[in-house]
CSV table of C-alpha atoms and ligand atoms in Angstrom, one decimal:
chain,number,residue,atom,x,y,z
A,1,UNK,CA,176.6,138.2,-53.0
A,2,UNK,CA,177.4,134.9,-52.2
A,3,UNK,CA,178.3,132.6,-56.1
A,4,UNK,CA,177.1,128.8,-55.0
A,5,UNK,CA,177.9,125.5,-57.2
A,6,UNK,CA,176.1,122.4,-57.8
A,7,UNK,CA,173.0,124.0,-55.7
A,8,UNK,CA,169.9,122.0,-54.9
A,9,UNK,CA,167.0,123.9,-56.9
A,10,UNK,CA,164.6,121.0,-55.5
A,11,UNK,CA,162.8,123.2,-53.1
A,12,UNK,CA,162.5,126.7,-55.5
A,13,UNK,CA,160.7,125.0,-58.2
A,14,UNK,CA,156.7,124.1,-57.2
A,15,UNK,CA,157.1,120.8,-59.2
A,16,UNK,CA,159.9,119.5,-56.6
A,17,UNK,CA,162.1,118.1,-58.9
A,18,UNK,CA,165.4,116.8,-58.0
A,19,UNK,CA,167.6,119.0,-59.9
A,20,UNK,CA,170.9,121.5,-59.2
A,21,UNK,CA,172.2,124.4,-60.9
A,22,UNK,CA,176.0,124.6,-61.6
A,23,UNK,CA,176.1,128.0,-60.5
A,24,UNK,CA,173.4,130.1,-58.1
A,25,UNK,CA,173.5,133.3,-56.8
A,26,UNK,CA,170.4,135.2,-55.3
A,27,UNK,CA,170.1,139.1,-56.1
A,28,UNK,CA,168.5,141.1,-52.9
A,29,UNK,CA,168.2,144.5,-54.2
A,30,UNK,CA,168.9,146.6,-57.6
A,31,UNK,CA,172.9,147.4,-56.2
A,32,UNK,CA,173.7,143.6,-55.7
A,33,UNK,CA,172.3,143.2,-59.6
A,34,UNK,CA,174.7,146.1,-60.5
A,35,UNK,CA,177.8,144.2,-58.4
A,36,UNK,CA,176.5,141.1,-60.0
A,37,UNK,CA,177.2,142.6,-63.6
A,38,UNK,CA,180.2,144.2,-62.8
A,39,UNK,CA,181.2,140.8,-61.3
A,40,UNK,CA,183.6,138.0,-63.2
A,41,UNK,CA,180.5,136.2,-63.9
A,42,UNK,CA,180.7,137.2,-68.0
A,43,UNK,CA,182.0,133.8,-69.8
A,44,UNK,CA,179.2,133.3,-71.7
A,45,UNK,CA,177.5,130.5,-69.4
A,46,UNK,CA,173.7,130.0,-69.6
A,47,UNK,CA,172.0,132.0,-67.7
A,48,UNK,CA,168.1,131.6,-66.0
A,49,UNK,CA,166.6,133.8,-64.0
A,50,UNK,CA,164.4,132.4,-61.3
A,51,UNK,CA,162.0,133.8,-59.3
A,52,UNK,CA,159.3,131.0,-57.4
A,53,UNK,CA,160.0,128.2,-60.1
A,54,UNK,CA,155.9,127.7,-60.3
A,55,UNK,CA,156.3,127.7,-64.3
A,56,UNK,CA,159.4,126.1,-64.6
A,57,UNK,CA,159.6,122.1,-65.1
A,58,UNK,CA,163.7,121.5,-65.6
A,59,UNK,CA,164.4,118.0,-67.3
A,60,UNK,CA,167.5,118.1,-66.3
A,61,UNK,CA,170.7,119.5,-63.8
A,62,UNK,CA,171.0,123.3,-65.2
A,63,UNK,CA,174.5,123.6,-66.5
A,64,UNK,CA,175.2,127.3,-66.2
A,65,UNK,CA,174.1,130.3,-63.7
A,66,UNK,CA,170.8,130.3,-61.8
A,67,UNK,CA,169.9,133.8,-61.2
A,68,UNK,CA,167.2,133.7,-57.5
A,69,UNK,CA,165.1,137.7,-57.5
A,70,UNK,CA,164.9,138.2,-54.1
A,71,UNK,CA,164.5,142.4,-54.5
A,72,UNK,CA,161.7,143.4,-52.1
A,73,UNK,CA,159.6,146.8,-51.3
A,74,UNK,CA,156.0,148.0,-52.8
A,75,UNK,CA,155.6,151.6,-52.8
A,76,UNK,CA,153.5,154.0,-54.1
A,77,UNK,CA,155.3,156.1,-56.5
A,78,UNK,CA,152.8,158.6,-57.9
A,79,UNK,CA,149.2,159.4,-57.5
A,80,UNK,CA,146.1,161.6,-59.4
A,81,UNK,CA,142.4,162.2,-58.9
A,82,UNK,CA,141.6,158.2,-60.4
A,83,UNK,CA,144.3,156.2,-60.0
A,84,UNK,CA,147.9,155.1,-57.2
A,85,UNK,CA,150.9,154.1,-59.1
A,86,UNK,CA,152.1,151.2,-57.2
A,87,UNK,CA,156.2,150.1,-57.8
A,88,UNK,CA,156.9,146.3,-56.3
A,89,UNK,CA,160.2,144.8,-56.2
A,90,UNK,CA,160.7,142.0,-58.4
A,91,UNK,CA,161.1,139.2,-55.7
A,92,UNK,CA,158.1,140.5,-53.9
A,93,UNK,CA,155.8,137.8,-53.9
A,94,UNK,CA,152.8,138.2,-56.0
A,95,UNK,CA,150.2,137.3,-53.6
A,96,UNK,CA,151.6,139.6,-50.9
A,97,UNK,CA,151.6,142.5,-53.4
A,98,UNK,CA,147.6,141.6,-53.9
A,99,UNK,CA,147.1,141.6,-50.1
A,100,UNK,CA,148.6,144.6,-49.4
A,101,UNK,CA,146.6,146.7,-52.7
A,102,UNK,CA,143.4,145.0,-51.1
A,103,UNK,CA,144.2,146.3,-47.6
A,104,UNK,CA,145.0,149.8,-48.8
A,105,UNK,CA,141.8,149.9,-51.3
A,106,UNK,CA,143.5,150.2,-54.7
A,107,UNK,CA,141.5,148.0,-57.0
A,108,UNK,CA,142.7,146.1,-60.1
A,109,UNK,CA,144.7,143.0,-59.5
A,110,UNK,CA,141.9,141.5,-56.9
A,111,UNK,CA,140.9,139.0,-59.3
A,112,UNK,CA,145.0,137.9,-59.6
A,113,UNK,CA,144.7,136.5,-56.0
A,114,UNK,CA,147.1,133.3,-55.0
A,115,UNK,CA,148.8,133.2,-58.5
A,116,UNK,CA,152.0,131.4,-57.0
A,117,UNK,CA,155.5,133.2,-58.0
A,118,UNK,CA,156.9,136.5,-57.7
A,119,UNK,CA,156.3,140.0,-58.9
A,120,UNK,CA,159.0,140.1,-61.7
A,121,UNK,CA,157.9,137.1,-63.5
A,122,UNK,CA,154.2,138.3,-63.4
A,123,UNK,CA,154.7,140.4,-66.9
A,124,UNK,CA,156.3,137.1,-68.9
A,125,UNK,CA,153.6,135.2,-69.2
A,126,UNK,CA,151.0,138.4,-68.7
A,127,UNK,CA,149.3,136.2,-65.7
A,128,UNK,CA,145.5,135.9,-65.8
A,129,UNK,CA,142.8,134.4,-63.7
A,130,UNK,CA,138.9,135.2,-63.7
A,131,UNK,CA,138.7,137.6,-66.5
A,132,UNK,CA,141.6,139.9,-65.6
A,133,UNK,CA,145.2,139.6,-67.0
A,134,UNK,CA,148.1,141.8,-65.3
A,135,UNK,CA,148.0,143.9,-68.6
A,136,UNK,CA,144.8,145.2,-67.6
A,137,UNK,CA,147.3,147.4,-64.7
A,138,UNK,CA,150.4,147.1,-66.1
A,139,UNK,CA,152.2,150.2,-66.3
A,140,UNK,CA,156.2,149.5,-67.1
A,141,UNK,CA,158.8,147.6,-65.9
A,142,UNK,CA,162.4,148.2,-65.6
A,143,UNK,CA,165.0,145.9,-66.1
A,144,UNK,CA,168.8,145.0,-67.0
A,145,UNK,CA,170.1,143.8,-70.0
A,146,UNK,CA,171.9,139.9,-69.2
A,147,UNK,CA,174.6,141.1,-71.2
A,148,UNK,CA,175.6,144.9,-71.0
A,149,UNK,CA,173.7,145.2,-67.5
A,150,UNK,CA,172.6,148.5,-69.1
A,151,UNK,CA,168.9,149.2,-67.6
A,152,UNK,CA,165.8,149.7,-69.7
A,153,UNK,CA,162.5,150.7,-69.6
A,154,UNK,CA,159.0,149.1,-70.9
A,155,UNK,CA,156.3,150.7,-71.4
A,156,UNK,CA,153.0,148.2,-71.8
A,157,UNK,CA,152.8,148.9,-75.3
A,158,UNK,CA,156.4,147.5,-75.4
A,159,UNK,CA,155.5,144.5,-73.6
A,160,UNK,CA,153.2,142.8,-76.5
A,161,UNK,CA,151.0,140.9,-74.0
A,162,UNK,CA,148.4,138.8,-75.3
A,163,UNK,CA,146.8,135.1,-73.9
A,164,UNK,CA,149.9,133.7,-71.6
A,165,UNK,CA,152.5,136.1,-73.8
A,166,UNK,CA,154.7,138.6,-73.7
A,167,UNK,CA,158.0,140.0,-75.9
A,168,UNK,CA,159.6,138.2,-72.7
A,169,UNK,CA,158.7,134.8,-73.8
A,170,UNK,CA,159.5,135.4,-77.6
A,171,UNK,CA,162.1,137.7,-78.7
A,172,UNK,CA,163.5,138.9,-75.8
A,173,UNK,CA,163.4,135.4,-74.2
A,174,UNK,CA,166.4,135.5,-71.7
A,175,UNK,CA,167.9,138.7,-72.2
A,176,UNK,CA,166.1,141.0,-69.6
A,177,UNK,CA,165.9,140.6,-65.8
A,178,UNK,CA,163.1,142.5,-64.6
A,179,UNK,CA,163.9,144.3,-61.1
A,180,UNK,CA,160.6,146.4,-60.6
A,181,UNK,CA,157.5,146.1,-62.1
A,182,UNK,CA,155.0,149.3,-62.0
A,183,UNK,CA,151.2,149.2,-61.8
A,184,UNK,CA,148.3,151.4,-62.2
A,185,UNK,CA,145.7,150.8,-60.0
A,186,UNK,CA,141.6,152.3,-59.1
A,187,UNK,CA,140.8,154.4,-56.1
A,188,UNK,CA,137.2,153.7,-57.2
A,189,UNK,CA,137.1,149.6,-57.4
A,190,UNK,CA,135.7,148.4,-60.7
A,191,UNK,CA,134.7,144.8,-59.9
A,192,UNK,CA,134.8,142.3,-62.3
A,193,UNK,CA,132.6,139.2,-61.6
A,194,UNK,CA,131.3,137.7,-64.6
A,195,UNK,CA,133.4,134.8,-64.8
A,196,UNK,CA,133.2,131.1,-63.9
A,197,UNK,CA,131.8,130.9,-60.3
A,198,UNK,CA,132.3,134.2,-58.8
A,199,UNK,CA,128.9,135.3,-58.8
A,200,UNK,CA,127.7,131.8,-57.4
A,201,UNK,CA,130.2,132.0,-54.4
A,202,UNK,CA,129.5,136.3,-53.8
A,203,UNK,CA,126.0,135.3,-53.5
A,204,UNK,CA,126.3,133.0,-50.7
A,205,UNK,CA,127.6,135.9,-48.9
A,206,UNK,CA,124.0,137.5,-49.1
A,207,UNK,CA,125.8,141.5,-48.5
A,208,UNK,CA,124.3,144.6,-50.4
A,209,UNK,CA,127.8,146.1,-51.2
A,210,UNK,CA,131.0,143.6,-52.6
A,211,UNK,CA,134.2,144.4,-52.2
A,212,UNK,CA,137.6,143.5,-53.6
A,213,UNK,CA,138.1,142.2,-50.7
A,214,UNK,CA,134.9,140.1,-51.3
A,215,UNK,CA,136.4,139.0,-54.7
A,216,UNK,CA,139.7,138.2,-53.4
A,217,UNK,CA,138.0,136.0,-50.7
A,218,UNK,CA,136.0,134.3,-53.3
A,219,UNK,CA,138.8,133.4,-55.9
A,220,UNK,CA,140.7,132.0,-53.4
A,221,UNK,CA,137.8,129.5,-51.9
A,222,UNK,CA,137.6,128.6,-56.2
A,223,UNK,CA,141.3,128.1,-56.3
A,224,UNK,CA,141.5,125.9,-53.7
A,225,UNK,CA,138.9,123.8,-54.4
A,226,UNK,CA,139.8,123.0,-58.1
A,227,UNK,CA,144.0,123.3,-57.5
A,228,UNK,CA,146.1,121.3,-55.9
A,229,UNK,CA,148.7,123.2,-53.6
A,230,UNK,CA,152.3,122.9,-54.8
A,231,UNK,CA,153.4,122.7,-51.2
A,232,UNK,CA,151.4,119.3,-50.7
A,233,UNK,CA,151.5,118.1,-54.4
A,234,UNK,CA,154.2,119.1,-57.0
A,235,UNK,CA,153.1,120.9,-59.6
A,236,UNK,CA,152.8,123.9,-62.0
A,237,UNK,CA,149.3,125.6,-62.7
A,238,UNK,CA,147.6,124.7,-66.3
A,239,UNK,CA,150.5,122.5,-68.0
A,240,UNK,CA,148.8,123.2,-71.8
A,241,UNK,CA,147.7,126.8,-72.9
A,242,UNK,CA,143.8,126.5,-73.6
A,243,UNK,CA,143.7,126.2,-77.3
A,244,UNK,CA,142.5,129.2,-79.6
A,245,UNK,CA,141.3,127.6,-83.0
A,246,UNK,CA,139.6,129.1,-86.5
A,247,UNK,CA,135.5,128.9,-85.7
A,248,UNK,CA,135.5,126.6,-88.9
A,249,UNK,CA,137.1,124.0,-86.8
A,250,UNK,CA,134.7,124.4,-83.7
A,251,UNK,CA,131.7,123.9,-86.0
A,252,UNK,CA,133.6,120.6,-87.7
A,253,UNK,CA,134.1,119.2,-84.2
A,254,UNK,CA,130.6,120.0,-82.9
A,255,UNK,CA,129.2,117.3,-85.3
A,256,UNK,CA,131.2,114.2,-83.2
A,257,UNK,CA,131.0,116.8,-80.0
A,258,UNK,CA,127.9,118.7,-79.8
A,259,UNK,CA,128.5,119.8,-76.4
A,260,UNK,CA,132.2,121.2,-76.9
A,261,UNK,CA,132.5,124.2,-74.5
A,262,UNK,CA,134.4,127.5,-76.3
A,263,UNK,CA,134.9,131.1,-75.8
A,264,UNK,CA,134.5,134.0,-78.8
A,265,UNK,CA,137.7,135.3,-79.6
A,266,UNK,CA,138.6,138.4,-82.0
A,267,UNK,CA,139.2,137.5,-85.6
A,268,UNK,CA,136.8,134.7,-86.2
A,269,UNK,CA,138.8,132.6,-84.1
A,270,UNK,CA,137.5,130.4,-80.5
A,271,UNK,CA,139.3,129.5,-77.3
A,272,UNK,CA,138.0,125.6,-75.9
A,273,UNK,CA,139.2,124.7,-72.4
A,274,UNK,CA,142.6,122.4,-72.9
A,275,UNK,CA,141.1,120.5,-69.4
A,276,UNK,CA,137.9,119.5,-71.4
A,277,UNK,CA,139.6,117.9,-74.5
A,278,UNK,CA,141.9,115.4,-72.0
A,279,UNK,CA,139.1,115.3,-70.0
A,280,UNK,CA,137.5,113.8,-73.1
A,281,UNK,CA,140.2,111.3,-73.2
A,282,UNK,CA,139.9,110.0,-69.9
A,283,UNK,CA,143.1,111.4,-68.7
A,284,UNK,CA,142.5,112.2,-65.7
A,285,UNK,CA,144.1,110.4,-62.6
A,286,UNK,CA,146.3,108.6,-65.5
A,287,UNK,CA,149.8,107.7,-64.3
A,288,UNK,CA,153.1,107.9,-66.1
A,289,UNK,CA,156.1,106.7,-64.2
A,290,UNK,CA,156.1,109.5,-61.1
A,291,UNK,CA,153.9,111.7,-62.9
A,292,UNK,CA,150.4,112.0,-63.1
A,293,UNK,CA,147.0,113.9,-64.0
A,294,UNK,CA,145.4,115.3,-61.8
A,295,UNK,CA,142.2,113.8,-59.9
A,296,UNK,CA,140.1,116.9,-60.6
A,297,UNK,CA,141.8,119.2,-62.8
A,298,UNK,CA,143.1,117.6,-65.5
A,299,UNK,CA,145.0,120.6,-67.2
A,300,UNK,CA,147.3,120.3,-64.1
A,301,UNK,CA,150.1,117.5,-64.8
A,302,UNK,CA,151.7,116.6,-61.1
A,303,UNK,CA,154.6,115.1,-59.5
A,304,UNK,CA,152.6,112.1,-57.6
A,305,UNK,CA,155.4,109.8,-56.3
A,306,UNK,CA,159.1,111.4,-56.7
A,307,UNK,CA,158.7,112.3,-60.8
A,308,UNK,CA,161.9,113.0,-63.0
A,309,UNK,CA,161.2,116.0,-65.0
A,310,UNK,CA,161.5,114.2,-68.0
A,311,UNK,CA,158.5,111.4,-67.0
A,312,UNK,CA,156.3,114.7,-67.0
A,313,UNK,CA,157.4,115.7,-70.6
A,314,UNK,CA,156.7,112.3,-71.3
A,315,UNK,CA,153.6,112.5,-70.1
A,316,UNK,CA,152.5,115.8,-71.5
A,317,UNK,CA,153.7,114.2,-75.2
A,318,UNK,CA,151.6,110.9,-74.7
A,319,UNK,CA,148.6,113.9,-74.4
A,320,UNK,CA,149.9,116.3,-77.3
A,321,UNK,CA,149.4,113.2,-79.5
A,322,UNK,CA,146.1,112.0,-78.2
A,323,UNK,CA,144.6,115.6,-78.4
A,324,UNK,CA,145.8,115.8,-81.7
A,325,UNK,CA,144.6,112.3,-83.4
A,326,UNK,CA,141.6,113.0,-81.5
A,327,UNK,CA,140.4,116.9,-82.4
A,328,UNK,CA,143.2,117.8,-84.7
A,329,UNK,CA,144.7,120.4,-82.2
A,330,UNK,CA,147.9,121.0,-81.2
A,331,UNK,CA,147.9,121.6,-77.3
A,332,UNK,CA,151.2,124.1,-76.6
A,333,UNK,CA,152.4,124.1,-73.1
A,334,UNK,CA,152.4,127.0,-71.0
A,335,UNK,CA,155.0,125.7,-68.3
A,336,UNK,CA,158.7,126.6,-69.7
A,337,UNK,CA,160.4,123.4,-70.3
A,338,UNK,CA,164.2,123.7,-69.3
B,401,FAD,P1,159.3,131.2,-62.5
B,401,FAD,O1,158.6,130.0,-62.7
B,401,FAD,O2,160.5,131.3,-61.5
B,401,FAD,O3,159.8,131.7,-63.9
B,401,FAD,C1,158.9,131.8,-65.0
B,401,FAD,C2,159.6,132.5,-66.2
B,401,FAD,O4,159.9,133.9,-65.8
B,401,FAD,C3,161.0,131.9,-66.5
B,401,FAD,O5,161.2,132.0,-67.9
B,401,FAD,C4,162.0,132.9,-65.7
B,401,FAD,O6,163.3,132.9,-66.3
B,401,FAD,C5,161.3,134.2,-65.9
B,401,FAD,N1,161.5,135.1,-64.8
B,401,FAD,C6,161.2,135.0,-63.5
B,401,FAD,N2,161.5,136.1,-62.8
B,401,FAD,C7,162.1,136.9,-63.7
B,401,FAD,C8,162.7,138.2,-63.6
B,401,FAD,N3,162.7,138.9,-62.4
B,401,FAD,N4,163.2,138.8,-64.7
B,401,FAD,C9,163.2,138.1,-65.9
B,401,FAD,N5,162.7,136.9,-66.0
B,401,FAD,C10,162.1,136.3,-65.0
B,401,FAD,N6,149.6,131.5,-64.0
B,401,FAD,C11,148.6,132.3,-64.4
B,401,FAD,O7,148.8,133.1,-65.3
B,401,FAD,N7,147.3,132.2,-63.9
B,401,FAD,C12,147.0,131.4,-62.9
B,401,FAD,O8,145.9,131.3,-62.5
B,401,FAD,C13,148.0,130.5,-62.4
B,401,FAD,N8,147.7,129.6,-61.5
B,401,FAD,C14,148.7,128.8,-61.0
B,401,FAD,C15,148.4,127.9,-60.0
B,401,FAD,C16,149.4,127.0,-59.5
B,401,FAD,C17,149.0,126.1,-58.4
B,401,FAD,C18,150.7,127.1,-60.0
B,401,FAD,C19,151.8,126.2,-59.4
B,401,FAD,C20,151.0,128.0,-61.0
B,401,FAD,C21,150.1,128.8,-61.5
B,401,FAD,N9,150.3,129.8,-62.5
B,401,FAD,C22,149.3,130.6,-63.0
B,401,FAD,C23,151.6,129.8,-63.2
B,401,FAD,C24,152.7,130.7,-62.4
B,401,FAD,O9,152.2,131.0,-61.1
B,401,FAD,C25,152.9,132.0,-63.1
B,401,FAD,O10,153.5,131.8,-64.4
B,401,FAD,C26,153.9,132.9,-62.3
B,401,FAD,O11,154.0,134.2,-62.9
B,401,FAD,C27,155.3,132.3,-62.3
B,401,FAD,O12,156.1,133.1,-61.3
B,401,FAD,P2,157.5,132.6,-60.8
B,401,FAD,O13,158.1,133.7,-60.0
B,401,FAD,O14,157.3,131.3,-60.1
B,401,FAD,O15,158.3,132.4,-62.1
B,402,EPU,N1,136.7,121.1,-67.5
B,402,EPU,C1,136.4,119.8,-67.8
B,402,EPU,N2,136.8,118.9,-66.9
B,402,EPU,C2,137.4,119.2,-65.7
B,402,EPU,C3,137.8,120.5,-65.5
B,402,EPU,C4,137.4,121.5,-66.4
B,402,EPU,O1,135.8,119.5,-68.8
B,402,EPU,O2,137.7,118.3,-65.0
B,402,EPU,C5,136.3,122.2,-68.5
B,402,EPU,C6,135.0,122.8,-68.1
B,402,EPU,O3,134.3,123.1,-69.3
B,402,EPU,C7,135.5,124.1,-67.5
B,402,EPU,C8,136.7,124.4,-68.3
B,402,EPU,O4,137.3,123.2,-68.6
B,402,EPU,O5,134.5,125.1,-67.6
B,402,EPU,C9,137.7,125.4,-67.7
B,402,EPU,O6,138.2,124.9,-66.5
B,402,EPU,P1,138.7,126.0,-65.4
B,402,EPU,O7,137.6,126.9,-65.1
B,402,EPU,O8,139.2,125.2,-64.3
B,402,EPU,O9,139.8,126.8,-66.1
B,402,EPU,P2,141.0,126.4,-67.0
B,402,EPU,O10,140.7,126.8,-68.4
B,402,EPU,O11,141.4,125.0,-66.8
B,402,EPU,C10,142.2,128.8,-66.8
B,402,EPU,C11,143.7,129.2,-66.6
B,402,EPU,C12,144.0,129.1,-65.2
B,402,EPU,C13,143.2,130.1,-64.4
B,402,EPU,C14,141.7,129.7,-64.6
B,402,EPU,C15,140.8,130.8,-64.1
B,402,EPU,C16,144.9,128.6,-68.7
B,402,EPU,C17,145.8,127.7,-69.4
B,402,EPU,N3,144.5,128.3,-67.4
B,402,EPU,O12,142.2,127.4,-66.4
B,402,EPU,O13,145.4,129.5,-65.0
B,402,EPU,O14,143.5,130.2,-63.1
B,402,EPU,O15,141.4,129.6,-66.0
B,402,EPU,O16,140.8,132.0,-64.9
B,402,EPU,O17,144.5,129.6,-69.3
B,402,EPU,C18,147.6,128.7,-65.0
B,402,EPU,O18,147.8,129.5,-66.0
B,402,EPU,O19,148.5,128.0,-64.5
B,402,EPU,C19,146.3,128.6,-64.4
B,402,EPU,C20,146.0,127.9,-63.4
């Protein structure tokens, strides 16, 4: 366990930013997090925990201890007549974990394929994509308290997932680092295809039985067309959260918008897509010192031509206000702002 100072972060976080941390250390398995506790490192510096950096956008150097998850392995833990119990390291990179459940037949994260970032950070922000979020398999997670080190256990229930949440990202914000995350998943495939485009792209395949492997396949020839690839263009997914609003305030809107997309929610309540409000307001393409919007998805903010973190905050604000004078909502951004 080797304690570095004033370390580049520039290539471990997808926008690229130019940034350092005063203090890194990368954790390779669950003994180097117990050294690392037991270590001299408890003088009440900030801490982060980092796993890929493809939700982080840091405005500035970080001025305490980056924590890098490197802790590796998948396994399958336990097993009945329905279902595998599947146990990934928290550095284990997300996609790889979907490969290798595709290749071995367990179903249930499929529609999760090329989410960037790792295993551990999958349960903050409950990552979804095409209908399925990871509390649909989610199981428990253990983890280590940042202060005591002492390890605990959460069950889903404990997690309080909902749209892009989790306890993680409210009251427990920084004070957990998740080493293994658990996951229940199908010997018997149920394949979910209703949403967006899947159907459209399965059917040019013309085959009598789909598979997850099918679906995977599929989501990934949607993801690429529509996002841009952090390794050729910085940036980090959906910038904004889409929006959930009373159904009082869809109908208002409908008489200047009549053709406002939305999506039913429980509780009288409707989700619009954040990309078609800025789309509305000719974002997209717009420039802001480095930053920009992008081309074709304008949800995703990007680091066009060597971007301080704060010219994307900037940017972001200049469409907060313009969504809000416009519709009267507040757009909340999903990417963690350091
Ligand atoms: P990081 O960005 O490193 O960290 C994110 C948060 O998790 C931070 O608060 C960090 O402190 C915390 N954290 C990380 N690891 C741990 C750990 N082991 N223990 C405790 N806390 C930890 N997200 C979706 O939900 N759906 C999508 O479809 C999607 N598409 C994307 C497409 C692109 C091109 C990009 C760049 C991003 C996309 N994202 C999407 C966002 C991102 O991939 C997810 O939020 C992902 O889970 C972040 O993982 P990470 O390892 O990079 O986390
Ligand atoms: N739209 C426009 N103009 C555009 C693009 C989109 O008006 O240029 C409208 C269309 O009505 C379209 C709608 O926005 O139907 C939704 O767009 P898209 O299908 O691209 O999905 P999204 O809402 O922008 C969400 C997630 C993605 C996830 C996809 C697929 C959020 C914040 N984003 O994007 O997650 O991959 O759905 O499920 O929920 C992420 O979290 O980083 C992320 C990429």
């Amino acid at each position: 366990m080797v304690i570095k100072n004033d370390f580049s972060l520039q290539k471990l976080n997808t926008f690229g930013l130019n940034v350092t941390a005063k203090h890194f250390v990368e954790l390779n398995s669950t003994d180097d997090v117990i050294e690392f506790f037991k270590s001299e490192r408890q003088n009440n510096e900030r801490t982060l925990i980092l796993g890929g950096g493809s939700n982080l956008l840091f405005t500035k150097d970080f001025d305490g201890f980056v924590i890098k998850i490197n802790i590796g392995g998948i396994h399958v833990v336990k097993e009945d007549e329905h279902h595998f119990w599947v146990k990934a390291g928290a550095g284990v990179i997300w996609h790889d974990l979907v490969e290798s459940c595709i290749k071995a037949n367990f179903g249930g994260i499929e529609n999760l394929s090329l989410i960037p970032g790792t295993v551990g950070a999958a349960p903050i922000q409950n990552i979804g994509a095409y209908g399925v979020e990871i509390k649909d398999t989610f199981e428990a997670l253990e983890a280590s308290n940042l202060e005591t080190g002492e390890k605990k256990y959460f069950k889903n229930q404990d997690c309080n997932f909902g749209y892009r949440d989790s306890i993680f990202k409210n009251e427990l914000i920084d004070k957990y680092l998740i080493t293994n995350v658990i996951l229940r998943l199908t010997k018997q495939p149920i394949l979910h295809t209703n949403y967006g485009k899947i159907q459209e792209v399965l059917h040019e395949l013309a085959k009598e039985k789909i598979t997850i492997r099918d679906i995977s396949d599929a989501i990934i020839k949607i993801r690429q067309s529509k996002l841009p690839d952090p390794e050729k263009v910085g940036n980090a997914g959906s910038f904004f959260k889409n929006p959930i609003i009373p159904i009082e305030l869809l109908n208002a809107l409908k008489k200047s918008y009549p053709n406002i997309p939305s999506y039913e929610q429980p509780g009288n309540l409707v989700k619009l897509p954040a990309a078609w409000l800025i789309d509305q307001c000719h974002f997209k393409g717009m420039k802001h010192k480095g930053a920009a919007v992008h081309i074709n998805q304008p949800l995703v903010l990007i680091n066009h031509n060597n971007a301080s973190g704060r010219d994307i905050v900037e940017l972001s604000m200049k469409i907060q206000q313009k969504i809000k004078n416009e519709f009267g909502i507040t757009l909340e951004p999903e990417v963690r702002i350091i």
